[in-house]
Coordinates of C-alpha atoms in Angstrom, one line a residue:
Chain A
L1 CA 38.3 -26.2 -2.8
Q2 CA 41.3 -27.8 -4.5
A3 CA 41.3 -26.0 -7.8
C4 CA 39.1 -23.7 -9.9
L5 CA 38.8 -22.5 -13.4
V6 CA 36.7 -19.5 -14.4
N7 CA 36.3 -19.4 -18.1
G8 CA 39.3 -21.6 -18.4
R9 CA 41.5 -19.4 -16.3
E10 CA 42.9 -20.4 -12.9
T11 CA 41.2 -18.1 -10.4
V12 CA 38.7 -18.3 -7.5
Q13 CA 37.3 -14.8 -8.2
L14 CA 34.1 -13.9 -10.0
S15 CA 32.7 -10.5 -11.1
V16 CA 30.1 -9.0 -8.8
N17 CA 28.1 -8.2 -12.0
D18 CA 27.7 -11.9 -12.8
R19 CA 24.0 -12.8 -13.1
G20 CA 24.7 -16.1 -11.2
L21 CA 25.2 -14.0 -8.1
L22 CA 22.7 -11.3 -8.9
Y23 CA 19.7 -13.6 -9.6
G24 CA 20.9 -17.2 -9.4
D25 CA 20.7 -17.0 -13.2
G26 CA 22.4 -20.3 -14.1
V27 CA 22.7 -24.0 -13.7
F28 CA 25.1 -26.4 -12.2
E29 CA 26.4 -30.0 -12.1
T30 CA 28.0 -31.9 -9.3
M31 CA 30.1 -34.8 -10.7
S32 CA 32.2 -37.7 -9.3
V33 CA 35.8 -38.1 -10.4
V34 CA 37.0 -41.7 -10.1
D35 CA 40.6 -42.5 -11.1
G36 CA 40.7 -39.4 -13.2
E37 CA 37.5 -40.3 -15.1
L38 CA 33.9 -39.0 -14.8
P39 CA 31.7 -42.0 -14.9
L40 CA 28.5 -40.1 -15.8
L41 CA 29.9 -37.2 -17.8
S42 CA 27.6 -37.7 -20.9
Y43 CA 24.6 -37.6 -18.6
H44 CA 25.8 -34.4 -16.9
L45 CA 26.6 -32.6 -20.1
E46 CA 23.2 -33.6 -21.5
R47 CA 21.3 -32.3 -18.4
L48 CA 23.4 -29.1 -18.5
R49 CA 22.4 -28.6 -22.1
C50 CA 18.7 -29.2 -21.4
G51 CA 18.7 -26.8 -18.5
C52 CA 20.4 -24.1 -20.6
E53 CA 17.9 -24.6 -23.3
R54 CA 15.0 -24.1 -21.0
L55 CA 16.5 -21.0 -19.4
G56 CA 17.6 -19.5 -22.8
I57 CA 21.3 -19.6 -21.8
A58 CA 23.8 -20.2 -24.6
C59 CA 25.4 -23.5 -23.5
P60 CA 29.1 -23.7 -24.4
S61 CA 30.1 -26.7 -26.6
A62 CA 30.5 -30.1 -25.0
D63 CA 34.0 -30.2 -26.4
L64 CA 35.0 -27.0 -24.5
L65 CA 33.4 -28.1 -21.3
Q66 CA 34.9 -31.6 -21.6
A67 CA 38.4 -30.2 -22.2
E68 CA 38.3 -28.1 -19.0
I69 CA 36.8 -31.0 -17.0
V70 CA 39.6 -33.3 -18.2
Q71 CA 42.2 -30.6 -17.3
L72 CA 40.9 -30.3 -13.7
S73 CA 40.3 -34.0 -13.1
A74 CA 43.0 -36.0 -15.0
N75 CA 45.3 -36.4 -12.0
S76 CA 42.6 -36.9 -9.3
K77 CA 42.1 -40.4 -7.9
R78 CA 38.8 -39.3 -6.2
A79 CA 37.2 -35.9 -6.2
V80 CA 34.0 -33.9 -6.7
L81 CA 33.8 -31.6 -9.7
K82 CA 31.3 -28.8 -9.6
L83 CA 30.5 -27.0 -12.9
I84 CA 28.5 -23.8 -12.6
L85 CA 27.3 -22.1 -15.8
T86 CA 25.7 -18.7 -15.5
R87 CA 24.2 -16.4 -18.0
G88 CA 27.2 -14.1 -17.6
E89 CA 27.7 -10.5 -16.7
A90 CA 25.1 -7.9 -17.2
G91 CA 23.9 -4.5 -16.0
R92 CA 21.2 -4.0 -13.4
G93 CA 17.8 -5.4 -14.2
Y94 CA 16.2 -8.7 -15.1
V95 CA 16.3 -8.3 -18.8
S96 CA 19.1 -10.3 -20.4
T97 CA 20.9 -8.8 -23.3
A98 CA 21.8 -10.9 -26.3
T99 CA 25.5 -9.9 -25.8
A100 CA 25.8 -11.7 -22.4
V101 CA 28.5 -14.4 -22.6
P102 CA 27.9 -17.3 -20.2
T103 CA 30.4 -17.8 -17.4
R104 CA 31.9 -21.2 -16.8
I105 CA 33.0 -21.9 -13.2
L106 CA 34.6 -25.3 -12.7
Q107 CA 35.6 -26.3 -9.1
R108 CA 37.4 -29.4 -7.9
H109 CA 36.6 -30.3 -4.3
S110 CA 38.1 -33.1 -2.2
W111 CA 36.0 -36.2 -1.9
P112 CA 33.8 -35.9 1.2
A113 CA 34.7 -38.2 4.1
T114 CA 31.4 -40.1 4.3
P115 CA 31.1 -43.2 6.6
R116 CA 30.9 -46.5 4.7
R117 CA 27.9 -47.5 6.8
Y118 CA 25.6 -45.1 4.9
W119 CA 26.0 -47.6 2.0
D120 CA 26.1 -50.8 4.0
S121 CA 23.4 -50.2 6.7
G122 CA 21.6 -47.2 5.1
V123 CA 20.8 -43.7 6.2
R124 CA 18.3 -42.0 8.6
V125 CA 15.9 -39.6 7.1
R126 CA 13.1 -37.3 8.3
F127 CA 10.1 -35.6 6.7
C128 CA 10.8 -31.8 6.2
R129 CA 8.2 -29.2 7.1
L130 CA 9.1 -27.0 4.1
R131 CA 6.9 -27.7 1.0
L132 CA 8.4 -27.3 -2.4
A133 CA 6.5 -24.8 -4.6
L134 CA 5.0 -26.1 -7.9
Q135 CA 6.8 -24.3 -10.8
P136 CA 6.7 -26.3 -14.0
A137 CA 8.8 -23.7 -15.8
L138 CA 11.7 -24.6 -13.5
A139 CA 10.9 -28.2 -12.5
G140 CA 13.6 -30.7 -13.2
I141 CA 16.4 -28.2 -13.8
K142 CA 19.4 -28.1 -11.6
H143 CA 19.4 -24.3 -11.4
L144 CA 21.1 -21.9 -9.0
N145 CA 17.8 -20.9 -7.2
R146 CA 18.2 -23.2 -4.2
L147 CA 16.7 -21.3 -1.2
E148 CA 14.1 -24.0 -0.7
Q149 CA 16.8 -26.6 -0.2
I150 CA 18.7 -24.3 2.1
L151 CA 15.6 -23.7 4.3
A152 CA 14.8 -27.4 4.3
R153 CA 18.3 -28.4 5.2
A154 CA 18.3 -25.9 8.0
E155 CA 15.4 -27.7 9.7
W156 CA 17.8 -30.2 11.4
Q157 CA 21.2 -30.1 13.0
D158 CA 21.4 -33.7 14.2
E159 CA 24.5 -35.2 12.5
N160 CA 22.9 -38.7 12.7
M161 CA 20.2 -37.6 10.4
Q162 CA 21.5 -37.8 6.8
E163 CA 18.6 -36.5 4.7
G164 CA 15.2 -34.9 4.7
L165 CA 12.3 -35.8 2.4
L166 CA 10.5 -33.0 0.8
C167 CA 6.8 -32.8 -0.1
D168 CA 5.4 -30.4 -2.6
S169 CA 2.7 -27.9 -1.7
E170 CA 0.0 -30.5 -2.5
G171 CA 1.6 -32.9 -0.1
Y172 CA 3.2 -35.4 -2.5
I173 CA 6.7 -36.6 -1.9
V174 CA 9.2 -35.2 -4.4
E175 CA 12.8 -35.9 -3.4
G176 CA 15.4 -35.5 -0.7
V177 CA 17.2 -32.1 -0.1
S178 CA 20.1 -33.4 -2.2
H179 CA 19.1 -36.8 -3.4
N180 CA 16.3 -38.3 -5.5
L181 CA 14.1 -41.0 -4.0
F182 CA 13.1 -44.4 -5.2
L183 CA 10.5 -46.8 -3.7
V184 CA 10.7 -50.6 -4.2
N185 CA 7.5 -52.7 -4.1
G186 CA 8.1 -56.3 -4.9
D187 CA 10.1 -56.3 -8.1
E188 CA 8.8 -52.9 -9.2
L189 CA 10.4 -49.4 -8.7
I190 CA 8.6 -46.1 -8.2
T191 CA 10.1 -42.7 -8.3
P192 CA 8.2 -39.3 -7.9
D193 CA 7.2 -37.4 -11.0
L194 CA 9.3 -34.2 -11.4
T195 CA 7.2 -32.2 -13.9
Q196 CA 5.9 -29.7 -11.3
T197 CA 8.9 -29.3 -9.0
G198 CA 12.2 -31.0 -8.0
V199 CA 15.6 -31.7 -9.6
A200 CA 15.9 -34.5 -12.1
G201 CA 19.1 -36.0 -10.9
V202 CA 21.7 -37.5 -13.2
M203 CA 22.0 -40.7 -11.0
R204 CA 18.2 -41.0 -11.2
A205 CA 18.4 -40.7 -15.0
Y206 CA 21.2 -43.3 -15.1
I207 CA 19.3 -45.7 -12.9
L208 CA 16.1 -45.2 -15.0
S209 CA 18.1 -45.9 -18.2
Q210 CA 19.6 -49.1 -16.8
L211 CA 16.5 -50.8 -15.5
P212 CA 14.9 -52.1 -18.7
A213 CA 18.0 -54.2 -19.5
Q214 CA 17.7 -55.7 -16.0
G215 CA 14.0 -56.5 -16.5
I216 CA 12.9 -54.1 -13.8
H217 CA 9.8 -52.2 -14.3
V218 CA 9.6 -48.6 -13.0
R219 CA 6.7 -46.2 -12.6
I220 CA 7.2 -42.4 -12.5
E221 CA 4.2 -41.0 -10.7
K222 CA 2.9 -38.9 -7.8
V223 CA 4.0 -40.5 -4.5
T224 CA 2.2 -39.9 -1.2
P225 CA 4.0 -40.0 2.2
E226 CA 1.8 -43.0 3.0
A227 CA 3.2 -44.9 -0.1
V228 CA 6.7 -44.1 1.1
L229 CA 6.0 -45.5 4.6
A230 CA 4.4 -48.6 3.1
A231 CA 7.1 -49.4 0.5
D232 CA 9.1 -52.7 0.8
G233 CA 12.3 -50.8 0.2
L234 CA 13.5 -47.2 -0.2
F235 CA 16.7 -45.6 -1.5
L236 CA 18.2 -42.2 -2.1
C237 CA 20.6 -41.6 -5.0
N238 CA 22.8 -38.8 -6.4
S239 CA 25.9 -38.5 -8.5
V240 CA 28.3 -38.4 -5.6
H241 CA 26.9 -41.1 -3.3
G242 CA 25.4 -43.5 -5.8
I243 CA 22.7 -45.3 -3.8
W244 CA 22.1 -45.1 -0.1
P245 CA 19.4 -47.4 1.3
I246 CA 17.1 -45.8 3.8
C247 CA 17.1 -47.6 7.2
E248 CA 15.0 -45.3 9.3
I249 CA 12.3 -42.6 8.7
D250 CA 11.4 -40.3 11.5
A251 CA 12.9 -42.7 14.0
K252 CA 11.0 -45.7 12.7
P253 CA 13.5 -48.5 11.5
R254 CA 13.1 -50.2 8.2
Q255 CA 14.2 -53.6 7.0
Q256 CA 16.9 -54.1 4.4
N257 CA 15.6 -54.8 0.9
R258 CA 17.2 -57.3 -1.5
L259 CA 16.6 -55.3 -4.7
V260 CA 17.8 -52.0 -3.1
C261 CA 21.1 -53.8 -2.1
E262 CA 21.5 -55.3 -5.6
L263 CA 21.0 -51.9 -7.2
R264 CA 23.4 -50.2 -4.7
D265 CA 26.1 -52.8 -5.5
R266 CA 25.6 -52.4 -9.2
I267 CA 26.0 -48.6 -9.0
A268 CA 29.1 -49.0 -6.9
R269 CA 30.8 -50.6 -9.9
I270 CA 30.9 -47.2 -11.5
I271 CA 31.1 -45.0 -8.4
P272 CA 33.0 -47.2 -5.9
Y273 CA 32.3 -47.1 -2.1
P274 CA 34.8 -44.9 -0.2
Chain B
L1 CA 28.8 0.0 -12.5
Q2 CA 30.5 3.1 -11.0
A3 CA 31.9 1.8 -7.8
C4 CA 31.7 -1.3 -5.6
L5 CA 32.6 -2.3 -2.1
V6 CA 32.8 -5.9 -1.0
N7 CA 32.9 -6.2 2.8
G8 CA 34.0 -2.5 2.8
R9 CA 36.9 -3.0 0.4
E10 CA 37.0 -1.5 -3.1
T11 CA 36.8 -4.4 -5.5
V12 CA 34.5 -5.9 -8.1
Q13 CA 35.5 -9.5 -7.4
L14 CA 33.8 -12.1 -5.3
S15 CA 34.8 -15.6 -4.2
V16 CA 33.4 -18.5 -6.3
N17 CA 32.6 -20.2 -3.0
D18 CA 30.1 -17.5 -2.0
R19 CA 26.7 -19.0 -1.4
G20 CA 25.1 -16.0 -3.1
L21 CA 26.5 -17.5 -6.3
L22 CA 26.2 -21.2 -5.4
Y23 CA 22.6 -21.1 -4.3
G24 CA 21.2 -17.5 -4.6
D25 CA 21.5 -17.7 -0.8
G26 CA 21.0 -14.0 0.1
V27 CA 18.9 -10.9 -0.2
F28 CA 19.2 -7.5 -1.9
E29 CA 18.0 -4.0 -1.9
T30 CA 17.9 -1.5 -4.9
M31 CA 17.9 2.1 -3.6
S32 CA 17.7 5.5 -5.1
V33 CA 20.3 8.1 -4.3
V34 CA 19.0 11.7 -4.6
D35 CA 21.5 14.5 -3.9
G36 CA 23.7 12.2 -1.9
E37 CA 20.8 11.1 0.3
L38 CA 18.8 7.8 0.3
P39 CA 15.2 8.9 0.7
L40 CA 13.9 5.5 1.8
L41 CA 17.0 4.1 3.6
S42 CA 15.2 3.2 6.9
Y43 CA 12.6 1.1 4.9
H44 CA 15.4 -0.6 2.9
L45 CA 17.4 -1.5 6.1
E46 CA 14.2 -2.8 7.8
R47 CA 13.3 -5.0 4.9
L48 CA 16.8 -6.3 4.6
R49 CA 16.7 -7.2 8.3
C50 CA 13.4 -9.0 8.0
G51 CA 14.6 -11.0 5.0
C52 CA 17.8 -12.0 6.8
E53 CA 15.7 -13.0 9.8
R54 CA 13.5 -15.3 7.8
L55 CA 16.4 -16.9 6.0
G56 CA 18.5 -17.2 9.1
I57 CA 21.3 -15.0 7.8
A58 CA 23.1 -12.8 10.4
C59 CA 22.3 -9.3 9.2
P60 CA 25.2 -6.8 9.8
S61 CA 24.4 -3.9 12.0
A62 CA 22.4 -1.0 10.5
D63 CA 25.3 1.3 11.5
L64 CA 27.9 -0.7 9.5
L65 CA 25.6 -0.9 6.4
Q66 CA 24.7 2.8 6.7
A67 CA 28.4 3.9 6.9
E68 CA 29.2 2.0 3.7
I69 CA 26.1 3.3 2.0
V70 CA 27.1 6.9 2.9
Q71 CA 30.6 6.3 1.7
L72 CA 29.4 5.2 -1.7
S73 CA 26.6 7.7 -2.2
A74 CA 27.8 11.0 -0.5
N75 CA 29.0 12.6 -3.7
S76 CA 26.3 11.3 -6.1
K77 CA 23.7 13.7 -7.3
R78 CA 21.6 10.8 -8.7
A79 CA 22.5 7.1 -8.7
V80 CA 21.1 3.6 -7.9
L81 CA 22.7 1.7 -5.0
K82 CA 22.4 -2.0 -5.0
L83 CA 23.2 -3.8 -1.7
I84 CA 23.5 -7.6 -1.9
L85 CA 23.9 -9.5 1.3
T86 CA 24.7 -13.2 1.1
R87 CA 25.2 -15.9 3.7
G88 CA 28.9 -15.8 2.9
E89 CA 31.4 -18.4 1.9
A90 CA 31.0 -22.1 2.5
G91 CA 32.0 -25.5 1.3
R92 CA 29.9 -27.7 -1.0
G93 CA 26.4 -28.6 0.1
Y94 CA 23.2 -26.9 1.2
V95 CA 24.0 -27.1 5.0
S96 CA 25.1 -23.7 6.3
T97 CA 27.7 -23.7 9.0
A98 CA 27.4 -21.4 11.9
T99 CA 30.8 -20.0 11.0
A100 CA 29.7 -18.5 7.8
V101 CA 30.2 -14.7 7.8
P102 CA 27.8 -12.8 5.6
T103 CA 29.2 -11.0 2.5
R104 CA 28.2 -7.4 1.9
I105 CA 28.3 -6.2 -1.8
L106 CA 27.5 -2.6 -2.3
Q107 CA 27.3 -1.4 -5.9
R108 CA 26.7 2.1 -7.2
H109 CA 25.2 2.3 -10.7
S110 CA 24.5 5.3 -12.9
W111 CA 20.9 6.5 -12.8
P112 CA 19.0 4.8 -15.7
A113 CA 18.1 7.1 -18.6
T114 CA 14.3 6.6 -18.5
P115 CA 11.9 8.7 -20.6
R116 CA 10.0 11.3 -18.6
R117 CA 6.8 10.2 -20.4
Y118 CA 6.7 7.0 -18.3
W119 CA 5.7 9.3 -15.4
D120 CA 3.6 11.8 -17.4
S121 CA 1.6 9.6 -19.7
G122 CA 2.2 6.2 -18.1
V123 CA 3.6 2.9 -19.2
R124 CA 2.4 0.0 -21.4
V125 CA 2.1 -3.4 -19.7
R126 CA 1.2 -6.9 -20.7
F127 CA 0.1 -10.1 -18.9
C128 CA 2.9 -12.6 -18.7
R129 CA 2.4 -16.3 -19.4
L130 CA 4.7 -17.4 -16.6
R131 CA 2.9 -18.1 -13.3
L132 CA 4.6 -17.3 -10.0
A133 CA 4.8 -20.4 -7.8
L134 CA 3.2 -20.2 -4.3
Q135 CA 5.9 -20.4 -1.6
P136 CA 4.9 -18.8 1.7
A137 CA 8.4 -19.5 3.1
L138 CA 9.9 -17.1 0.7
A139 CA 7.0 -14.8 -0.1
G140 CA 7.7 -11.1 0.3
I141 CA 11.5 -11.5 0.7
K142 CA 13.7 -9.7 -1.9
H143 CA 16.0 -12.7 -2.2
L144 CA 18.5 -13.7 -4.8
N145 CA 16.4 -16.5 -6.4
R146 CA 15.0 -14.6 -9.3
L147 CA 14.7 -17.1 -12.2
E148 CA 10.9 -16.6 -12.3
Q149 CA 11.5 -12.9 -13.0
I150 CA 14.1 -13.6 -15.6
L151 CA 11.9 -16.0 -17.5
A152 CA 8.9 -13.6 -17.3
R153 CA 11.0 -10.7 -18.5
A154 CA 12.3 -12.8 -21.4
E155 CA 8.8 -13.1 -22.7
W156 CA 8.9 -9.8 -24.6
Q157 CA 11.6 -7.8 -26.5
D158 CA 9.3 -4.9 -27.5
E159 CA 11.0 -1.8 -26.1
N160 CA 7.7 0.0 -26.1
M161 CA 6.4 -2.4 -23.5
Q162 CA 7.7 -1.4 -20.1
E163 CA 6.4 -4.0 -17.7
G164 CA 4.7 -7.4 -17.5
L165 CA 2.0 -8.4 -14.9
L166 CA 2.5 -11.7 -13.2
C167 CA -0.2 -14.1 -12.0
D168 CA 0.4 -16.8 -9.4
S169 CA -0.3 -20.4 -10.2
E170 CA -3.9 -19.9 -9.0
G171 CA -4.4 -17.1 -11.5
Y172 CA -4.4 -14.1 -9.2
I173 CA -2.4 -11.0 -10.1
V174 CA 0.7 -10.6 -7.9
E175 CA 2.9 -7.8 -9.2
G176 CA 5.0 -6.7 -12.2
V177 CA 8.4 -8.2 -13.0
S178 CA 10.1 -5.4 -11.1
H179 CA 7.3 -3.3 -9.7
N180 CA 4.5 -3.7 -7.3
L181 CA 1.0 -3.0 -8.5
F182 CA -1.9 -0.8 -7.1
L183 CA -5.5 -0.6 -8.3
V184 CA -7.6 2.5 -7.7
N185 CA -11.4 2.3 -7.4
G186 CA -13.1 5.5 -6.5
D187 CA -11.2 6.8 -3.5
E188 CA -9.9 3.4 -2.5
L189 CA -6.7 1.6 -3.2
I190 CA -6.2 -2.1 -3.6
T191 CA -2.8 -4.0 -3.8
P192 CA -2.3 -7.7 -4.1
D193 CA -1.7 -9.8 -1.0
L194 CA 1.9 -11.1 -0.9
T195 CA 1.8 -13.8 1.7
Q196 CA 2.0 -16.7 -0.8
T197 CA 4.4 -15.2 -3.4
G198 CA 5.8 -11.9 -4.7
V199 CA 8.2 -9.3 -3.4
A200 CA 7.0 -6.8 -0.8
G201 CA 8.6 -3.7 -2.3
V202 CA 9.9 -0.8 -0.2
M203 CA 8.0 1.8 -2.3
R204 CA 4.8 -0.3 -1.7
A205 CA 5.5 -0.3 2.0
Y206 CA 6.2 3.5 2.0
I207 CA 2.9 4.2 0.1
L208 CA 1.0 2.0 2.4
S209 CA 2.4 3.8 5.4
Q210 CA 1.5 7.2 4.0
L211 CA -2.1 6.6 3.0
P212 CA -3.8 6.8 6.4
A213 CA -2.6 10.3 6.9
Q214 CA -4.0 11.2 3.5
G215 CA -7.4 9.7 4.4
I216 CA -7.1 7.0 1.7
H217 CA -8.3 3.6 2.5
V218 CA -6.4 0.6 1.1
R219 CA -7.3 -3.1 0.9
I220 CA -4.6 -5.8 0.6
E221 CA -6.3 -8.8 -0.9
K222 CA -6.3 -11.4 -3.7
V223 CA -6.7 -9.6 -7.1
T224 CA -8.1 -11.2 -10.2
P225 CA -7.0 -10.1 -13.8
E226 CA -10.6 -9.1 -14.3
A227 CA -10.4 -6.7 -11.3
V228 CA -7.2 -5.2 -12.8
L229 CA -9.0 -4.6 -16.2
A230 CA -12.0 -3.1 -14.4
A231 CA -10.1 -0.7 -12.1
D232 CA -10.6 3.0 -12.4
G233 CA -6.8 3.5 -12.3
L234 CA -3.7 1.5 -12.1
F235 CA -0.1 2.2 -11.1
L236 CA 3.2 0.5 -10.7
C237 CA 5.8 1.4 -8.1
N238 CA 9.3 0.7 -7.0
S239 CA 12.2 2.4 -5.2
V240 CA 13.9 3.7 -8.4
H241 CA 10.9 4.8 -10.5
G242 CA 8.5 6.0 -7.7
I243 CA 5.1 5.7 -9.4
W244 CA 4.3 5.0 -13.0
P245 CA 0.7 5.2 -14.1
I246 CA -0.4 2.4 -16.4
C247 CA -1.8 3.7 -19.7
E248 CA -2.2 0.5 -21.7
I249 CA -2.7 -3.2 -20.9
D250 CA -2.3 -5.7 -23.7
A251 CA -2.7 -2.9 -26.3
K252 CA -6.0 -1.6 -24.7
P253 CA -5.6 2.1 -23.7
R254 CA -6.6 3.3 -20.2
Q255 CA -7.7 6.7 -19.0
Q256 CA -5.6 8.8 -16.7
N257 CA -6.8 8.7 -13.1
R258 CA -6.8 11.7 -10.8
L259 CA -5.8 9.9 -7.6
V260 CA -2.9 8.0 -9.4
C261 CA -1.6 11.3 -10.7
E262 CA -1.8 12.9 -7.2
L263 CA 0.1 10.0 -5.6
R264 CA 2.7 10.0 -8.4
D265 CA 3.4 13.7 -7.8
R266 CA 3.5 13.2 -4.0
I267 CA 6.2 10.4 -4.4
A268 CA 8.1 12.6 -6.8
R269 CA 8.7 15.0 -4.0
I270 CA 11.1 12.4 -2.4
I271 CA 12.3 10.7 -5.6
P272 CA 12.1 13.5 -8.3
Y273 CA 11.4 12.9 -11.9
P274 CA 14.5 12.6 -14.1

C-alpha cells in the first residue's frame, strides 16, 4: 500500500463500526493507473454507481470521487487504485439507518510484478471445485462479500497456475476467480451470462462495448464446461491485466488463437504490457 | 459502542488492509453478557472454531479469547459483546498468505432497549421477497458476508414488524434475518435444515442440546411456508433475545402455544427478560 485516503483524509485506519467490516456492506473498484491517468475511469464510476443503486447505498458524486482519484494517481507512472465504498458507520444490527454516511476508502498499490509471458504465451487455468451460488439480487455487483472467491482461490497453491474457472451451482461456467472469461469460436465471441451470479467486470464491459465497431459478434449466454473445452480460443480479462490468453486448462495445452491475440494487443494500447 | 479491543489493545480503529473489510473474510459472534457472565460462551467459542476451520482461518486459542472477553465483560450487568475474527491483513488479491495473522475485534455494546411484550405477547413477522442463495460451502457459518441479510432487512421500515422470514432459492423457509426459527406441532419441534444456506445460531444449538433431557423430540428438515403457516406454534431465537414467540405472520394473528411459552421461560432463566 503506497497511499490511502479515507473520506479524503490521509490515513490507513477505519472505524470498527464500519458496515464494510461488519457485514461486507459495500462495493469496490480495482483500477489501473497508466501515466497518471485511469484509462477506464468512466466505466468504473458507472459500475460503482449501479452497484450502489442496487444495494441502496448513497453513492458520492462522480466529481468528488474523481477529485480524490486524481489526487492519488496524478504522479504515478503505473499503479493500481482500489476504491472501496461502504454504507458507512452504524450500530449493531442489519438495519441501515437513513443517517449512515458512506465511507470512501481509496488505496494506491504498487503495480504487481507480473511476468510478461502471461500476455505473450498465455496463462494456465484449472476448474475449481467450489460452485458459485445463484443470487440474482447480488449478481453482477462488485460487492465486498467475497468468501466464495477466497475459498475458490485457496484450492490451489501452485504458482504456475494463474487462475481457476468457476461453475455455478447448476454447473455452468461463470468466470475466473478474479477475471471474466471469453470464448472464441470462428469470428464470434461468447461470454457467460451474469444475471444469476458473478461479477460484471469493467474490462468485460469495455470489450463488449468495442466489439460492434470491429464487426465482431458476441453472444452472452449460459456456457458449459464442454463449450469451454471445445472453444477455438479462450481469454481472461480484468481491469489490471487487460487480456490474458489461456494456454492450458487442467494440464491440457491449447493453441494460440488469432482473434484472441488481436484483441489482447488492442487492449494493450490502453493498458500497456508491463 | 461502550468499549473495544483490537488484538487486545483498546482502540476503535482497524487497518484498511484488513481482509475483514476487503472481502468480508472472517466470522463473528454476538453474545449476551448477564451479570458479568456469558451464559453461552462455550457454544460461541465452539461455533467460532468451527467457522474458522471451514474457512481456513487460524482461530486463536479459547484461553486468549476468553481472557479478552472476561476483560471486557466483567463489570457489565447487562451488555452485548460482539467478537469479530478476520483472516487479518494482506495485500491486494484473494489469495491468502500463510503469514496472515488473524485480527480479533471485541466490542461491547449497550443492551438494546427491547419492549418486554416481544417475549410476553410475541412478535410480528413477514415473509421476505429476497431468497437466500444455496451455498453449502458457507452454510451454517456466521461469516462476515451479510449482504443478503441487509437486503432482506431493508424490505420493511415498519417498526411494528420485528422480523422477516427468509426462503431459500428453492422456496423452503430457512430462518429470520437475525433469528433462527422453530415450529411446534403437538409435542414435537421442527427447525429448518441449514446444510445448504443459513446461519446455525448458538441459541438454536443450545435449544437442540437441551431438548432430549426434556423429552421433546425435534426434527431438522426442509420446511415449506405452508408448514410454517399450519404449525401449532412458532418461535424465533437468538443469543441476545432468547426466545420470541411469533404472534402474527403477514398480518394474520396466531394463538399462543403452551410449549413455546414453556421453552421461552426456560431460556429466560439463563438470559433473563429485560
